[in-house]
Amino acid sequence: MARPYQRKKTPGTRRSPTKDSNPDRIHGNPPSTLSSRTADNSPTATSSTPYSLQVNQTPSRRFRPEEIYPEHFTLADIEAPNGDTVLLACPGSTEKCPHCGRHEAHTGSIVIAVDGACRGNGQHGAQASVGVYHGYGNEWNESFVLPSEATQTNQVAELVACHRALLDAQIKHACGEESGDEDEKINTVVIKSDSEYVVRGVTEWTEKWKTNGWLNVRGQPVANGEYFRNIGRIVEALEAKQVVVWFWLVPRELNEDADQLAKLALGQD
């Protein structure tokens, strides 16, 4: 897929591709089974209407797997690598494929992992970098340092990574719509991050900042406010296209792929 910009190509990661040879285990659009569980812990009834059309007008953008997936799913089970792309596993899957060890997946629900790194964070001469991971060996994977004019902090790098991933998702969605191929269309985007600052900032604090005119409780401009505003614009643009956008806060050990890419740009292992 051609890109309007091109960074240096990056290697995959330690994880090997796990493309399922059984096409029946890859669900096409829409992922109508991505719904909250009922009080008795069973999936709620679903319909043929895409999940992206079932969300409220003001959707909750925090991805909480425990509200969607049965108890037998672990955090690692939520993702279903398929070739060079990471998809969301189907909550209705009752068992893993004996060949790839993964649950069934939804083709229209992609997971993009993001992370930032900073050498000398908070010090003079610091250098920050970005990692965006789409999947093993994926040509959309990115690893680059922030330009010199940018604020060189870990938080800014994480926000830039998030913004870049959303731009990628926006382009992929447009390409899928243009192709007319149902398997290429995207209806759900999950941004995976180990940064509470990014995830809570986008899903909780942004609305409060908007109400306060982008001022914090001290009456001062919100730090990195322009980054959050830019992220919010893309999220709203995707939602206007009936794409669900979720932000998933994960433990650091579950975000090693994006972390590795961010460190790679700094020449770190």
C-alpha positions as YAML, in Angstrom:
chain: A
units: angstrom
residues:
- id: 1
  name: MET
  ca: [0.00, 0.00, 0.00]
- id: 2
  name: ALA
  ca: [1.53, 3.28, -1.05]
- id: 3
  name: ARG
  ca: [2.04, 5.88, 1.65]
- id: 4
  name: PRO
  ca: [2.06, 9.66, 1.34]
- id: 5
  name: TYR
  ca: [5.18, 9.73, 3.44]
- id: 6
  name: GLN
  ca: [7.97, 7.27, 3.95]
- id: 7
  name: ARG
  ca: [10.25, 6.73, 6.89]
- id: 8
  name: LYS
  ca: [13.13, 4.35, 6.90]
- id: 9
  name: LYS
  ca: [11.95, 0.77, 6.86]
- id: 10
  name: THR
  ca: [12.22, -1.02, 10.13]
- id: 11
  name: PRO
  ca: [12.53, -4.69, 10.94]
- id: 12
  name: GLY
  ca: [9.62, -6.58, 12.41]
- id: 13
  name: THR
  ca: [10.21, -7.69, 15.96]
- id: 14
  name: ARG
  ca: [10.98, -10.84, 17.80]
- id: 15
  name: ARG
  ca: [7.47, -12.16, 17.18]
- id: 16
  name: SER
  ca: [7.06, -14.35, 14.12]
- id: 17
  name: PRO
  ca: [4.09, -14.04, 11.76]
- id: 18
  name: THR
  ca: [1.16, -16.30, 12.55]
- id: 19
  name: LYS
  ca: [-1.09, -16.12, 9.53]
- id: 20
  name: ASP
  ca: [-3.92, -18.60, 9.91]
- id: 21
  name: SER
  ca: [-4.20, -20.99, 7.02]
- id: 22
  name: ASN
  ca: [-7.91, -21.55, 7.73]
- id: 23
  name: PRO
  ca: [-9.97, -18.72, 6.18]
- id: 24
  name: ASP
  ca: [-12.96, -19.70, 8.29]
- id: 25
  name: ARG
  ca: [-11.10, -18.45, 11.35]
- id: 26
  name: ILE
  ca: [-10.85, -14.92, 9.99]
- id: 27
  name: HIS
  ca: [-14.15, -13.07, 10.31]
- id: 28
  name: GLY
  ca: [-15.01, -10.43, 7.76]
- id: 29
  name: ASN
  ca: [-16.66, -7.11, 8.47]
- id: 30
  name: PRO
  ca: [-18.50, -6.16, 10.53]
- id: 31
  name: PRO
  ca: [-17.31, -7.33, 13.98]
- id: 32
  name: SER
  ca: [-20.80, -7.37, 15.38]
- id: 33
  name: THR
  ca: [-19.70, -9.59, 18.28]
- id: 34
  name: LEU
  ca: [-17.61, -6.78, 19.74]
- id: 35
  name: SER
  ca: [-20.19, -5.93, 22.40]
- id: 36
  name: SER
  ca: [-20.22, -5.62, 26.15]
- id: 37
  name: ARG
  ca: [-20.89, -8.66, 28.31]
- id: 38
  name: THR
  ca: [-23.97, -8.97, 30.44]
- id: 39
  name: ALA
  ca: [-24.03, -9.32, 34.20]
- id: 40
  name: ASP
  ca: [-23.86, -13.10, 33.93]
- id: 41
  name: ASN
  ca: [-20.58, -12.73, 32.03]
- id: 42
  name: SER
  ca: [-21.95, -13.92, 28.71]
- id: 43
  name: PRO
  ca: [-21.72, -11.94, 25.48]
- id: 44
  name: THR
  ca: [-24.76, -9.78, 24.84]
- id: 45
  name: ALA
  ca: [-26.95, -10.42, 21.84]
- id: 46
  name: THR
  ca: [-25.56, -9.10, 18.61]
- id: 47
  name: SER
  ca: [-27.02, -8.12, 15.27]
- id: 48
  name: SER
  ca: [-25.87, -7.79, 11.70]
- id: 49
  name: THR
  ca: [-25.46, -4.04, 12.24]
- id: 50
  name: PRO
  ca: [-21.79, -3.01, 12.41]
- id: 51
  name: TYR
  ca: [-20.64, -2.31, 15.94]
- id: 52
  name: SER
  ca: [-19.47, 1.11, 14.78]
- id: 53
  name: LEU
  ca: [-23.13, 1.99, 14.18]
- id: 54
  name: GLN
  ca: [-24.22, 0.77, 17.59]
- id: 55
  name: VAL
  ca: [-22.08, 3.07, 19.71]
- id: 56
  name: ASN
  ca: [-23.54, 6.08, 21.48]
- id: 57
  name: GLN
  ca: [-23.19, 9.52, 19.97]
- id: 58
  name: THR
  ca: [-20.57, 10.30, 22.60]
- id: 59
  name: PRO
  ca: [-18.67, 7.00, 22.66]
- id: 60
  name: SER
  ca: [-16.40, 5.82, 25.41]
- id: 61
  name: ARG
  ca: [-13.00, 5.65, 23.77]
- id: 62
  name: ARG
  ca: [-11.35, 3.53, 26.47]
- id: 63
  name: PHE
  ca: [-10.88, -0.04, 25.37]
- id: 64
  name: ARG
  ca: [-11.70, -2.33, 28.28]
- id: 65
  name: PRO
  ca: [-11.38, -5.99, 27.21]
- id: 66
  name: GLU
  ca: [-12.90, -7.21, 30.47]
- id: 67
  name: GLU
  ca: [-16.21, -5.65, 29.38]
- id: 68
  name: ILE
  ca: [-16.15, -7.35, 25.99]
- id: 69
  name: TYR
  ca: [-14.32, -10.67, 26.25]
- id: 70
  name: PRO
  ca: [-15.18, -13.80, 28.25]
- id: 71
  name: GLU
  ca: [-13.10, -14.68, 31.28]
- id: 72
  name: HIS
  ca: [-11.14, -17.39, 29.47]
- id: 73
  name: PHE
  ca: [-9.43, -14.70, 27.36]
- id: 74
  name: THR
  ca: [-6.12, -13.44, 28.68]
- id: 75
  name: LEU
  ca: [-4.73, -10.01, 27.73]
- id: 76
  name: ALA
  ca: [-2.42, -11.72, 25.27]
- id: 77
  name: ASP
  ca: [-5.42, -13.44, 23.63]
- id: 78
  name: ILE
  ca: [-7.07, -10.13, 22.69]
- id: 79
  name: GLU
  ca: [-4.72, -9.65, 19.75]
- id: 80
  name: ALA
  ca: [-4.76, -11.99, 16.77]
- id: 81
  name: PRO
  ca: [-1.74, -11.49, 14.48]
- id: 82
  name: ASN
  ca: [-2.64, -12.26, 10.89]
- id: 83
  name: GLY
  ca: [0.28, -12.07, 8.49]
- id: 84
  name: ASP
  ca: [1.83, -8.62, 8.94]
- id: 85
  name: THR
  ca: [-1.23, -7.12, 10.66]
- id: 86
  name: VAL
  ca: [-2.55, -7.33, 14.20]
- id: 87
  name: LEU
  ca: [-6.31, -7.78, 14.48]
- id: 88
  name: LEU
  ca: [-8.74, -7.97, 17.38]
- id: 89
  name: ALA
  ca: [-9.75, -11.47, 18.37]
- id: 90
  name: CYS
  ca: [-13.42, -12.38, 18.14]
- id: 91
  name: PRO
  ca: [-15.04, -12.39, 21.61]
- id: 92
  name: GLY
  ca: [-17.27, -15.23, 20.46]
- id: 93
  name: SER
  ca: [-14.34, -17.54, 19.80]
- id: 94
  name: THR
  ca: [-14.51, -20.52, 22.14]
- id: 95
  name: GLU
  ca: [-11.18, -22.15, 21.36]
- id: 96
  name: LYS
  ca: [-7.85, -21.37, 19.78]
- id: 97
  name: CYS
  ca: [-6.70, -22.63, 16.42]
- id: 98
  name: PRO
  ca: [-4.55, -25.74, 16.99]
- id: 99
  name: HIS
  ca: [-2.13, -24.57, 14.29]
- id: 100
  name: CYS
  ca: [-1.42, -20.93, 15.19]
- id: 101
  name: GLY
  ca: [-2.56, -20.92, 18.82]
- id: 102
  name: ARG
  ca: [-4.78, -17.87, 18.27]
- id: 103
  name: HIS
  ca: [-8.46, -17.11, 18.48]
- id: 104
  name: GLU
  ca: [-10.54, -16.20, 15.45]
- id: 105
  name: ALA
  ca: [-10.06, -12.61, 14.31]
- id: 106
  name: HIS
  ca: [-12.03, -9.75, 12.79]
- id: 107
  name: THR
  ca: [-10.47, -8.43, 9.59]
- id: 108
  name: GLY
  ca: [-11.89, -4.93, 10.01]
- id: 109
  name: SER
  ca: [-10.59, -4.40, 13.55]
- id: 110
  name: ILE
  ca: [-6.92, -3.44, 13.65]
- id: 111
  name: VAL
  ca: [-4.59, -2.92, 16.60]
- id: 112
  name: ILE
  ca: [-1.70, -0.44, 16.30]
- id: 113
  name: ALA
  ca: [0.83, -0.31, 19.13]
- id: 114
  name: VAL
  ca: [2.62, 2.95, 19.92]
- id: 115
  name: ASP
  ca: [5.40, 4.02, 22.22]
- id: 116
  name: GLY
  ca: [7.93, 6.76, 22.77]
- id: 117
  name: ALA
  ca: [11.44, 6.80, 24.19]
- id: 118
  name: CYS
  ca: [13.74, 9.58, 25.27]
- id: 119
  name: ARG
  ca: [17.46, 9.52, 25.93]
- id: 120
  name: GLY
  ca: [18.25, 12.01, 28.71]
- id: 121
  name: ASN
  ca: [14.58, 12.74, 29.38]
- id: 122
  name: GLY
  ca: [14.19, 16.07, 31.15]
- id: 123
  name: GLN
  ca: [17.81, 17.03, 30.58]
- id: 124
  name: HIS
  ca: [19.58, 19.40, 28.20]
- id: 125
  name: GLY
  ca: [20.42, 17.67, 24.94]
- id: 126
  name: ALA
  ca: [17.68, 15.06, 25.30]
- id: 127
  name: GLN
  ca: [16.59, 13.13, 22.19]
- id: 128
  name: ALA
  ca: [13.14, 11.57, 21.89]
- id: 129
  name: SER
  ca: [11.98, 8.91, 19.45]
- id: 130
  name: VAL
  ca: [8.83, 7.21, 18.23]
- id: 131
  name: GLY
  ca: [7.79, 3.61, 17.60]
- id: 132
  name: VAL
  ca: [4.62, 2.61, 15.73]
- id: 133
  name: TYR
  ca: [3.96, -1.10, 15.31]
- id: 134
  name: HIS
  ca: [1.35, -2.41, 12.86]
- id: 135
  name: GLY
  ca: [2.54, -6.01, 12.79]
- id: 136
  name: TYR
  ca: [5.49, -8.28, 12.14]
- id: 137
  name: GLY
  ca: [7.47, -7.03, 9.14]
- id: 138
  name: ASN
  ca: [4.72, -4.55, 8.22]
- id: 139
  name: GLU
  ca: [5.90, -1.78, 5.88]
- id: 140
  name: TRP
  ca: [3.88, 0.71, 7.93]
- id: 141
  name: ASN
  ca: [6.03, 0.11, 11.02]
- id: 142
  name: GLU
  ca: [7.94, 3.25, 11.96]
- id: 143
  name: SER
  ca: [10.96, 4.12, 14.04]
- id: 144
  name: PHE
  ca: [12.27, 7.69, 13.98]
- id: 145
  name: VAL
  ca: [13.60, 10.47, 16.19]
- id: 146
  name: LEU
  ca: [11.69, 13.67, 16.78]
- id: 147
  name: PRO
  ca: [12.90, 16.69, 14.80]
- id: 148
  name: SER
  ca: [15.12, 19.12, 16.67]
- id: 149
  name: GLU
  ca: [12.40, 21.79, 16.89]
- id: 150
  name: ALA
  ca: [10.09, 19.45, 18.82]
- id: 151
  name: THR
  ca: [10.09, 19.27, 22.61]
- id: 152
  name: GLN
  ca: [12.29, 16.32, 23.45]
- id: 153
  name: THR
  ca: [10.42, 14.43, 26.15]
- id: 154
  name: ASN
  ca: [9.04, 10.95, 26.52]
- id: 155
  name: GLN
  ca: [5.48, 12.24, 26.77]
- id: 156
  name: VAL
  ca: [5.71, 14.22, 23.55]
- id: 157
  name: ALA
  ca: [7.19, 11.20, 21.77]
- id: 158
  name: GLU
  ca: [4.26, 9.05, 22.96]
- id: 159
  name: LEU
  ca: [1.76, 11.63, 21.72]
- id: 160
  name: VAL
  ca: [3.49, 11.89, 18.34]
- id: 161
  name: ALA
  ca: [3.42, 8.09, 18.04]
- id: 162
  name: CYS
  ca: [-0.31, 8.09, 18.81]
- id: 163
  name: HIS
  ca: [-0.95, 10.83, 16.26]
- id: 164
  name: ARG
  ca: [1.07, 9.00, 13.61]
- id: 165
  name: ALA
  ca: [-0.81, 5.74, 14.21]
- id: 166
  name: LEU
  ca: [-4.15, 7.51, 13.83]
- id: 167
  name: LEU
  ca: [-3.00, 9.14, 10.59]
- id: 168
  name: ASP
  ca: [-2.05, 5.68, 9.33]
- id: 169
  name: ALA
  ca: [-5.46, 4.34, 10.32]
- id: 170
  name: GLN
  ca: [-7.14, 7.23, 8.52]
- id: 171
  name: ILE
  ca: [-5.21, 6.50, 5.33]
- id: 172
  name: LYS
  ca: [-5.87, 2.76, 5.57]
- id: 173
  name: HIS
  ca: [-9.57, 3.39, 6.04]
- id: 174
  name: ALA
  ca: [-9.68, 5.66, 2.99]
- id: 175
  name: CYS
  ca: [-7.82, 3.07, 0.91]
- id: 176
  name: GLY
  ca: [-10.21, 0.35, 2.04]
- id: 177
  name: GLU
  ca: [-13.24, 2.45, 1.11]
- id: 178
  name: GLU
  ca: [-11.75, 3.24, -2.28]
- id: 179
  name: SER
  ca: [-10.94, -0.40, -3.03]
- id: 180
  name: GLY
  ca: [-14.50, -1.56, -2.42]
- id: 181
  name: ASP
  ca: [-13.11, -4.81, -1.00]
- id: 182
  name: GLU
  ca: [-14.94, -5.68, 2.23]
- id: 183
  name: ASP
  ca: [-11.84, -7.42, 3.60]
- id: 184
  name: GLU
  ca: [-9.84, -4.20, 3.20]
- id: 185
  name: LYS
  ca: [-12.31, -1.98, 5.04]
- id: 186
  name: ILE
  ca: [-11.59, -0.86, 8.59]
- id: 187
  name: ASN
  ca: [-14.38, -0.35, 11.10]
- id: 188
  name: THR
  ca: [-12.47, -0.46, 14.40]
- id: 189
  name: VAL
  ca: [-9.07, 0.94, 15.36]
- id: 190
  name: VAL
  ca: [-7.43, 0.15, 18.70]
- id: 191
  name: ILE
  ca: [-4.43, 2.24, 19.70]
- id: 192
  name: LYS
  ca: [-2.40, 0.19, 22.18]
- id: 193
  name: SER
  ca: [-0.13, 2.08, 24.57]
- id: 194
  name: ASP
  ca: [1.53, 1.58, 27.94]
- id: 195
  name: SER
  ca: [1.26, 5.33, 28.63]
- id: 196
  name: GLU
  ca: [-1.43, 6.28, 31.15]
- id: 197
  name: TYR
  ca: [-0.72, 9.89, 30.22]
- id: 198
  name: VAL
  ca: [-1.73, 9.30, 26.59]
- id: 199
  name: VAL
  ca: [-4.67, 6.96, 27.16]
- id: 200
  name: ARG
  ca: [-6.29, 8.86, 30.01]
- id: 201
  name: GLY
  ca: [-5.44, 12.17, 28.39]
- id: 202
  name: VAL
  ca: [-7.35, 11.24, 25.24]
- id: 203
  name: THR
  ca: [-10.23, 9.33, 26.86]
- id: 204
  name: GLU
  ca: [-10.80, 11.32, 30.06]
- id: 205
  name: TRP
  ca: [-8.98, 14.61, 30.42]
- id: 206
  name: THR
  ca: [-9.47, 16.06, 26.94]
- id: 207
  name: GLU
  ca: [-13.19, 16.69, 27.44]
- id: 208
  name: LYS
  ca: [-12.49, 18.50, 30.71]
- id: 209
  name: TRP
  ca: [-9.79, 20.59, 29.06]
- id: 210
  name: LYS
  ca: [-12.15, 21.53, 26.24]
- id: 211
  name: THR
  ca: [-14.76, 22.66, 28.76]
- id: 212
  name: ASN
  ca: [-12.11, 24.77, 30.54]
- id: 213
  name: GLY
  ca: [-10.89, 26.35, 27.30]
- id: 214
  name: TRP
  ca: [-7.79, 24.14, 27.29]
- id: 215
  name: LEU
  ca: [-6.69, 25.46, 30.65]
- id: 216
  name: ASN
  ca: [-5.65, 23.26, 33.56]
- id: 217
  name: VAL
  ca: [-6.92, 23.56, 37.13]
- id: 218
  name: ARG
  ca: [-4.33, 26.28, 37.77]
- id: 219
  name: GLY
  ca: [-5.67, 28.33, 34.88]
- id: 220
  name: GLN
  ca: [-2.56, 27.68, 32.78]
- id: 221
  name: PRO
  ca: [-2.52, 26.32, 29.21]
- id: 222
  name: VAL
  ca: [-2.61, 22.53, 29.16]
- id: 223
  name: ALA
  ca: [0.86, 21.07, 28.60]
- id: 224
  name: ASN
  ca: [1.10, 19.51, 25.14]
- id: 225
  name: GLY
  ca: [-2.44, 20.68, 24.45]
- id: 226
  name: GLU
  ca: [-1.89, 21.05, 20.72]
- id: 227
  name: TYR
  ca: [-0.89, 17.39, 20.44]
- id: 228
  name: PHE
  ca: [-4.08, 16.31, 22.21]
- id: 229
  name: ARG
  ca: [-6.15, 18.60, 19.99]
- id: 230
  name: ASN
  ca: [-4.60, 17.14, 16.84]
- id: 231
  name: ILE
  ca: [-5.27, 13.60, 18.07]
- id: 232
  name: GLY
  ca: [-8.85, 14.53, 18.88]
- id: 233
  name: ARG
  ca: [-9.43, 15.92, 15.38]
- id: 234
  name: ILE
  ca: [-8.39, 12.68, 13.72]
- id: 235
  name: VAL
  ca: [-10.43, 10.58, 16.15]
- id: 236
  name: GLU
  ca: [-13.52, 12.66, 15.41]
- id: 237
  name: ALA
  ca: [-12.87, 12.43, 11.67]
- id: 238
  name: LEU
  ca: [-12.68, 8.63, 11.87]
- id: 239
  name: GLU
  ca: [-15.79, 8.44, 14.01]
- id: 240
  name: ALA
  ca: [-17.61, 10.58, 11.45]
- id: 241
  name: LYS
  ca: [-16.80, 7.79, 8.97]
- id: 242
  name: GLN
  ca: [-18.42, 5.26, 11.34]
- id: 243
  name: VAL
  ca: [-15.07, 3.94, 12.56]
- id: 244
  name: VAL
  ca: [-14.82, 3.04, 16.25]
- id: 245
  name: VAL
  ca: [-11.61, 4.34, 17.83]
- id: 246
  name: TRP
  ca: [-10.47, 2.85, 21.12]
- id: 247
  name: PHE
  ca: [-7.41, 3.44, 23.29]
- id: 248
  name: TRP
  ca: [-6.03, 0.46, 25.18]
- id: 249
  name: LEU
  ca: [-3.79, 0.89, 28.23]
- id: 250
  name: VAL
  ca: [-1.60, -2.18, 28.63]
- id: 251
  name: PRO
  ca: [1.28, -3.19, 30.90]
- id: 252
  name: ARG
  ca: [4.68, -2.30, 29.51]
- id: 253
  name: GLU
  ca: [5.57, -5.94, 28.93]
- id: 254
  name: LEU
  ca: [2.67, -6.22, 26.47]
- id: 255
  name: ASN
  ca: [3.96, -3.30, 24.41]
- id: 256
  name: GLU
  ca: [7.45, -4.54, 23.67]
- id: 257
  name: ASP
  ca: [7.09, -4.36, 19.88]
- id: 258
  name: ALA
  ca: [6.45, -0.60, 19.79]
- id: 259
  name: ASP
  ca: [8.98, -0.06, 22.57]
- id: 260
  name: GLN
  ca: [11.63, -1.87, 20.56]
- id: 261
  name: LEU
  ca: [10.95, 0.31, 17.53]
- id: 262
  name: ALA
  ca: [11.20, 3.51, 19.57]
- id: 263
  name: LYS
  ca: [14.50, 2.42, 21.09]
- id: 264
  name: LEU
  ca: [15.81, 1.33, 17.70]
- id: 265
  name: ALA
  ca: [15.72, 4.94, 16.49]
- id: 266
  name: LEU
  ca: [18.02, 5.87, 19.37]
- id: 267
  name: GLY
  ca: [20.39, 3.02, 18.66]
- id: 268
  name: GLN
  ca: [19.31, 1.19, 21.79]
- id: 269
  name: ASP
  ca: [18.50, -2.48, 22.22]
...
